[in-house]
Tab-separated table of C-alpha atoms and ligand atoms in Angstrom:
chain	number	residue	atom	x	y	z
A	147	MET	CA	-30.688	34.685	120.824
A	148	THR	CA	-33.598	35.534	123.086
A	149	ASP	CA	-34.753	33.261	125.863
A	150	LEU	CA	-37.220	30.712	124.471
A	151	ALA	CA	-38.890	30.014	127.839
A	152	ALA	CA	-39.404	33.733	128.518
A	153	ASP	CA	-40.893	34.262	125.049
A	154	LEU	CA	-43.229	31.264	125.486
A	155	ALA	CA	-44.430	32.649	128.827
A	156	GLN	CA	-45.114	36.056	127.267
A	157	ALA	CA	-46.950	34.487	124.303
A	158	ALA	CA	-49.061	32.333	126.632
A	159	ALA	CA	-50.197	35.366	128.626
A	160	THR	CA	-51.301	37.446	125.642
A	161	ASP	CA	-54.977	38.144	124.795
A	162	ARG	CA	-54.961	37.283	121.055
A	163	LEU	CA	-52.155	34.966	119.994
A	164	LEU	CA	-51.617	34.280	116.299
A	165	LEU	CA	-49.935	30.875	116.121
A	166	ALA	CA	-48.914	30.423	112.485
A	167	LEU	CA	-47.148	27.200	111.539
A	168	ASP	CA	-45.539	25.884	108.389
A	169	PHE	CA	-46.312	22.251	107.546
A	170	ASP	CA	-43.677	20.311	105.532
A	171	GLY	CA	-40.398	20.022	107.388
A	172	SER	CA	-41.894	21.682	110.495
A	173	LEU	CA	-44.984	19.753	111.642
A	174	ALA	CA	-44.362	16.868	109.212
A	175	PRO	CA	-40.987	15.271	108.453
A	176	ILE	CA	-39.845	15.600	104.826
A	177	VAL	CA	-40.613	12.467	102.763
A	178	PRO	CA	-39.955	11.581	99.091
A	179	VAL	CA	-43.624	11.579	97.999
A	180	PRO	CA	-45.432	14.847	98.912
A	181	GLU	CA	-48.857	13.215	99.431
A	182	ASP	CA	-47.306	10.797	101.993
A	183	ALA	CA	-46.347	13.620	104.385
A	184	ARG	CA	-48.170	13.497	107.754
A	185	MET	CA	-48.042	15.520	110.941
A	186	LEU	CA	-45.954	13.882	113.673
A	187	PRO	CA	-48.349	11.739	115.768
A	188	GLU	CA	-47.254	13.441	119.009
A	189	LEU	CA	-48.315	16.805	117.563
A	190	ILE	CA	-51.943	15.889	116.913
A	191	GLY	CA	-53.092	16.285	120.542
A	192	THR	CA	-50.987	19.424	121.117
A	193	ILE	CA	-52.340	21.097	117.982
A	194	ALA	CA	-55.902	20.223	119.075
A	195	ASP	CA	-55.257	21.664	122.582
A	196	LEU	CA	-53.771	24.875	121.189
A	197	SER	CA	-56.532	25.346	118.669
A	198	ALA	CA	-59.156	24.910	121.435
A	199	SER	CA	-57.569	27.670	123.565
A	200	PRO	CA	-59.747	30.811	123.468
A	201	SER	CA	-56.739	33.144	123.234
A	202	VAL	CA	-55.142	31.271	120.296
A	203	THR	CA	-55.848	31.415	116.570
A	204	LEU	CA	-53.983	28.556	114.932
A	205	VAL	CA	-53.239	29.018	111.220
A	206	LEU	CA	-51.381	26.577	108.984
A	207	VAL	CA	-49.400	28.695	106.519
A	208	SER	CA	-48.094	26.438	103.793
A	209	GLY	CA	-46.736	26.338	100.295
A	210	ARG	CA	-49.077	23.413	99.675
A	211	ALA	CA	-52.380	23.839	97.916
A	212	GLY	CA	-55.246	23.899	100.435
A	213	ASP	CA	-56.746	20.542	99.448
A	214	SER	CA	-53.371	18.809	99.670
A	215	LEU	CA	-52.773	20.337	103.107
A	216	ALA	CA	-56.222	19.263	104.338
A	217	HIS	CA	-55.459	15.735	103.147
A	218	CYS	CA	-52.083	15.544	104.923
A	219	ALA	CA	-52.509	17.685	108.070
A	220	GLU	CA	-54.515	16.039	110.843
A	221	ALA	CA	-55.683	19.382	112.228
A	222	PRO	CA	-59.051	19.906	113.950
A	223	SER	CA	-62.112	20.880	111.924
A	224	GLY	CA	-62.261	24.671	111.605
A	225	THR	CA	-58.470	25.152	111.498
A	226	ARG	CA	-57.583	28.182	109.388
A	227	VAL	CA	-55.362	27.548	106.375
A	228	VAL	CA	-53.322	29.840	104.162
A	229	GLY	CA	-52.244	27.664	101.244
A	230	SER	CA	-50.183	28.047	98.068
A	231	HIS	CA	-47.802	30.564	99.704
A	232	GLY	CA	-50.636	32.994	100.460
A	233	ALA	CA	-52.760	32.541	97.325
A	234	GLN	CA	-55.475	30.444	99.047
A	235	TRP	CA	-57.358	31.320	102.250
A	236	GLY	CA	-59.819	28.961	103.908
A	237	THR	CA	-60.370	26.343	106.586
A	238	ILE	CA	-60.025	22.615	107.067
A	239	GLU	CA	-63.461	21.082	107.675
A	240	THR	CA	-64.177	17.468	108.587
A	241	GLU	CA	-67.229	15.755	107.138
A	242	GLY	CA	-67.949	12.023	107.338
A	243	GLY	CA	-64.472	11.436	108.765
A	244	GLU	CA	-62.813	13.121	105.752
A	245	ARG	CA	-60.948	16.423	105.885
A	246	HIS	CA	-61.649	19.013	103.164
A	247	PHE	CA	-60.290	22.445	102.341
A	248	VAL	CA	-63.136	24.974	102.227
A	249	SER	CA	-62.574	28.377	100.621
A	250	SER	CA	-63.931	30.680	97.983
A	251	PRO	CA	-62.616	29.628	94.576
A	252	LEU	CA	-59.439	31.245	93.352
A	253	HIS	CA	-60.066	33.460	90.327
A	254	LEU	CA	-57.377	33.777	87.665
A	255	SER	CA	-57.552	36.297	84.833
A	256	GLU	CA	-57.384	35.009	81.258
A	257	THR	CA	-53.753	36.137	81.060
A	258	GLU	CA	-52.878	34.322	84.292
A	259	SER	CA	-54.682	31.133	83.160
A	260	GLN	CA	-52.809	31.190	79.857
A	261	LEU	CA	-49.482	31.747	81.643
A	262	LEU	CA	-50.234	28.853	84.020
A	263	ALA	CA	-51.001	26.566	81.062
A	264	ASP	CA	-47.786	27.615	79.286
A	265	LEU	CA	-45.462	27.195	82.264
A	266	THR	CA	-47.106	23.884	83.220
A	267	ARG	CA	-46.566	22.487	79.733
A	268	GLN	CA	-42.898	23.498	79.880
A	269	LEU	CA	-42.436	21.946	83.353
A	270	GLU	CA	-44.085	18.708	82.170
A	271	ASP	CA	-41.680	18.650	79.251
A	272	ILE	CA	-38.695	19.075	81.625
A	273	ALA	CA	-40.027	16.326	83.939
A	274	ALA	CA	-40.470	13.953	80.996
A	275	ARG	CA	-36.800	14.434	80.047
A	276	HIS	CA	-35.372	13.985	83.584
A	277	GLU	CA	-35.786	10.696	85.428
A	278	GLY	CA	-37.145	11.021	88.963
A	279	VAL	CA	-38.452	14.562	88.399
A	280	HIS	CA	-42.185	15.235	88.682
A	281	VAL	CA	-44.683	18.085	88.523
A	282	GLU	CA	-47.130	19.018	91.296
A	283	TYR	CA	-50.210	21.017	90.310
A	284	LYS	CA	-51.738	23.895	92.289
A	285	PRO	CA	-54.586	26.291	91.427
A	286	ALA	CA	-52.230	29.161	90.553
A	287	ALA	CA	-48.874	27.427	90.194
A	288	SER	CA	-47.021	24.351	89.047
A	289	VAL	CA	-44.064	22.909	90.888
A	290	LEU	CA	-41.001	20.951	89.781
A	291	HIS	CA	-39.934	18.329	92.354
A	292	THR	CA	-36.406	16.849	92.149
A	293	ARG	CA	-36.075	14.975	95.481
A	294	ARG	CA	-36.322	11.541	93.832
A	295	ALA	CA	-33.790	12.327	91.067
A	296	ASP	CA	-30.014	11.784	91.122
A	297	SER	CA	-28.224	15.029	91.990
A	298	ASP	CA	-26.820	15.607	88.468
A	299	VAL	CA	-30.239	14.988	86.909
A	300	ALA	CA	-31.858	17.309	89.464
A	301	ALA	CA	-29.326	20.041	88.657
A	302	ALA	CA	-29.950	19.644	84.909
A	303	ALA	CA	-33.715	19.861	85.431
A	304	GLU	CA	-33.315	23.016	87.560
A	305	ALA	CA	-31.050	24.556	84.890
A	306	ALA	CA	-33.685	23.842	82.228
A	307	LEU	CA	-36.316	25.480	84.440
A	308	ASP	CA	-34.122	28.554	84.982
A	309	ALA	CA	-33.461	28.930	81.260
A	310	GLY	CA	-37.070	28.229	80.224
A	311	PRO	CA	-40.326	28.634	82.142
A	312	ALA	CA	-38.805	30.683	85.000
A	313	THR	CA	-38.076	33.450	82.464
A	314	LEU	CA	-41.688	33.791	81.268
A	315	PRO	CA	-42.904	37.348	82.012
A	316	GLY	CA	-45.175	37.456	85.068
A	317	VAL	CA	-43.891	34.266	86.703
A	318	ASN	CA	-43.172	34.288	90.460
A	319	VAL	CA	-40.312	31.853	91.235
A	320	LEU	CA	-40.326	30.327	94.739
A	321	ARG	CA	-37.497	27.955	95.612
A	322	GLY	CA	-37.668	25.413	98.409
A	323	LYS	CA	-36.246	22.053	99.440
A	324	ALA	CA	-35.722	20.056	96.209
A	325	VAL	CA	-38.621	22.012	94.746
A	326	THR	CA	-39.144	25.084	92.585
A	327	GLU	CA	-42.590	26.601	92.276
A	328	LEU	CA	-43.632	28.775	89.347
A	329	SER	CA	-46.716	30.781	90.285
A	330	VAL	CA	-48.789	33.233	88.287
A	331	LEU	CA	-49.652	35.116	91.506
A	332	HIS	CA	-47.168	37.229	93.448
A	333	THR	CA	-47.960	36.140	96.981
A	334	ASN	CA	-45.642	35.052	99.751
A	335	LYS	CA	-45.875	34.026	103.401
A	336	GLY	CA	-44.700	37.434	104.655
A	337	GLU	CA	-47.665	39.228	103.074
A	338	ALA	CA	-49.939	36.505	104.478
A	339	LEU	CA	-48.592	37.010	108.037
A	340	LYS	CA	-49.100	40.787	107.828
A	341	ARG	CA	-52.719	40.269	106.731
A	342	LEU	CA	-53.366	37.744	109.513
A	343	ILE	CA	-51.998	40.076	112.206
A	344	ASP	CA	-54.273	42.876	110.963
A	345	GLU	CA	-57.371	40.694	110.549
A	346	LEU	CA	-57.040	39.124	113.995
A	347	ASP	CA	-55.822	42.306	115.698
A	348	ALA	CA	-53.214	39.951	117.175
A	349	THR	CA	-51.398	40.993	120.354
A	350	TYR	CA	-48.573	38.459	119.822
A	351	ALA	CA	-47.539	36.367	116.804
A	352	ILE	CA	-45.530	33.173	116.523
A	353	TYR	CA	-44.267	31.607	113.300
A	354	ALA	CA	-42.196	28.438	112.842
A	355	GLY	CA	-40.852	27.160	109.534
A	356	ASP	CA	-38.007	25.202	107.969
A	357	ASP	CA	-37.572	26.417	104.405
A	358	VAL	CA	-36.267	29.384	102.438
A	359	THR	CA	-39.819	30.580	101.684
A	360	ASP	CA	-40.451	30.815	105.443
A	361	GLU	CA	-37.908	33.642	105.599
A	362	PHE	CA	-40.594	35.968	104.143
A	363	ALA	CA	-42.677	35.228	107.252
A	364	PHE	CA	-39.727	35.659	109.623
A	365	ALA	CA	-38.961	39.055	108.027
A	366	ALA	CA	-42.591	40.177	108.302
A	367	LEU	CA	-42.731	39.301	112.006
A	368	ALA	CA	-39.367	40.986	112.658
A	369	ALA	CA	-40.897	44.205	111.269
A	370	ALA	CA	-44.286	43.849	113.005
A	371	ASP	CA	-45.350	46.365	115.654
A	372	ILE	CA	-46.462	43.661	118.112
A	373	PRO	CA	-44.253	41.227	120.071
A	374	THR	CA	-43.333	38.208	117.983
A	375	MET	CA	-41.429	34.957	118.216
A	376	THR	CA	-39.967	33.140	115.211
A	377	ILE	CA	-38.461	29.672	115.152
A	378	LYS	CA	-36.296	28.199	112.395
A	379	VAL	CA	-36.737	24.429	112.141
A	380	GLY	CA	-33.533	22.654	111.091
A	381	GLU	CA	-30.338	23.889	109.490
A	382	GLY	CA	-29.589	26.845	107.225
A	383	ALA	CA	-29.193	30.597	107.516
A	384	SER	CA	-32.226	32.313	108.992
A	385	LEU	CA	-33.591	35.595	110.291
A	386	ALA	CA	-35.375	33.718	113.103
A	387	PRO	CA	-33.865	34.255	116.579
A	388	HIS	CA	-34.893	30.785	117.791
A	389	ARG	CA	-33.948	27.438	116.283
A	390	VAL	CA	-34.948	23.818	116.873
A	391	ALA	CA	-33.354	20.757	115.271
A	392	GLY	CA	-36.488	19.362	113.583
A	393	PRO	CA	-40.204	18.572	113.841
A	394	THR	CA	-39.732	16.471	117.007
A	395	GLU	CA	-38.110	19.395	118.817
A	396	LEU	CA	-40.754	21.819	117.497
A	397	ALA	CA	-43.405	19.456	118.912
A	398	GLU	CA	-41.749	19.822	122.341
A	399	VAL	CA	-41.810	23.640	122.092
A	400	LEU	CA	-45.490	23.598	121.105
A	401	ARG	CA	-46.291	21.212	123.956
A	402	ASP	CA	-44.561	23.649	126.365
A	403	LEU	CA	-46.591	26.510	124.886
A	404	ALA	CA	-49.821	24.547	125.410
A	405	GLN	CA	-48.836	23.830	129.017
A	406	HIS	CA	-47.999	27.510	129.624
A	407	ILE	CA	-51.388	28.524	128.222
A	408	LEU	CA	-53.278	25.952	130.326
A	409	GLY	CA	-51.289	27.100	133.386
A	410	HIS	CA	-52.023	30.749	132.645
A	411	VAL	CA	-55.761	30.022	132.236
A	412	SER	CA	-55.918	28.123	135.553
A	413	GLN	CA	-54.050	30.984	137.341
A	414	THR	CA	-56.409	33.660	135.998
A	415	SER	CA	-59.720	31.755	136.348
B	587	LIG	O1	-44.653	25.626	103.197
B	587	LIG	P1	-44.620	24.144	103.449
B	587	LIG	O2	-45.813	23.644	104.214
B	587	LIG	O3	-43.322	23.706	104.070
B	587	LIG	O4	-44.689	23.492	101.987
B	587	LIG	C1	-43.548	23.585	101.133
B	587	LIG	C2	-43.639	22.549	100.048
B	587	LIG	O5	-43.903	21.308	100.712
B	587	LIG	C3	-44.034	20.164	99.877
B	587	LIG	O6	-42.760	19.828	99.347
B	587	LIG	C4	-41.790	19.545	100.347
B	587	LIG	O7	-42.230	18.420	101.137
B	587	LIG	C5	-42.342	17.177	100.387
B	587	LIG	C6	-42.883	16.124	101.358
B	587	LIG	O8	-42.059	15.994	102.483
B	587	LIG	C7	-40.982	16.808	99.797
B	587	LIG	O9	-41.103	15.616	99.028
B	587	LIG	C8	-40.468	17.954	98.911
B	587	LIG	O10	-39.159	17.680	98.445
B	587	LIG	C9	-40.441	19.249	99.724
B	587	LIG	O11	-40.056	20.370	98.914
B	587	LIG	C10	-45.070	20.390	98.799
B	587	LIG	O12	-45.068	19.315	97.901
B	587	LIG	C11	-44.843	21.713	98.060
B	587	LIG	O13	-45.937	21.974	97.200
B	587	LIG	C12	-44.775	22.835	99.077
B	587	LIG	O14	-44.579	24.076	98.432
């Protein structure tokens, strides 16, 4: 374990800080219906303060599709978003009080489109046969959700997925909390973090996340050639040296970071 306070102080003093944050389970508590997820209220002001800091680039790096993230995440207009596990790149923009995801459209080849149609049909068939299981649709993936199913039904649905659509050639299988995503693109959060560090010429990078797919990001930052800080949110094995119990505790860490940055600015100005 490294010292969290020392790492926060170092991050706050850097010139170009990449602050990359996962959404579900990290900024927003896990809920049964994905579209009901919302950022913790106490985070809204902190996220706005951090995103207004000249030395900080805030990026939400999520498994969610960009439009779903824009709907659920009360982030300031202009916030950068990497959605669909690195397949979508854009920003959240607010217009007429509504948040939208703005990006160039995702292009799929004919083969990828056909594969997406095939795997989606098979997932819909599995959902129809398993009570409480549903499908979420993304531009390059479809997702089987089992959170609302009894555990034996969930296990049977997952087994059907493993024996069926997960075996289709070209499918990228991403497992998370009561969710399995089948994507036709081979992206992950680790590749996204590497690209962000390069694009921003970041001098320090922070990433916080709660799920198995966040381990790609933790691994990428562990191998980066700049100082980094990674925070696992909640329980489970992780590569991240820091850990907090849940979104409430992550909100406290981010509030401390914002205070460090404000303090550093007032000392240097
Ligand atoms: O990378 P994230 O921002 O953490 O997104 C991961 C997945 O989040 C959503 O599913 C998870 O949260 C739901 C709402 O709390 C919950 O019902 C579900 O069981 C969780 O797996 C989202 O629906 C997925 O598309 C994301 O990949």
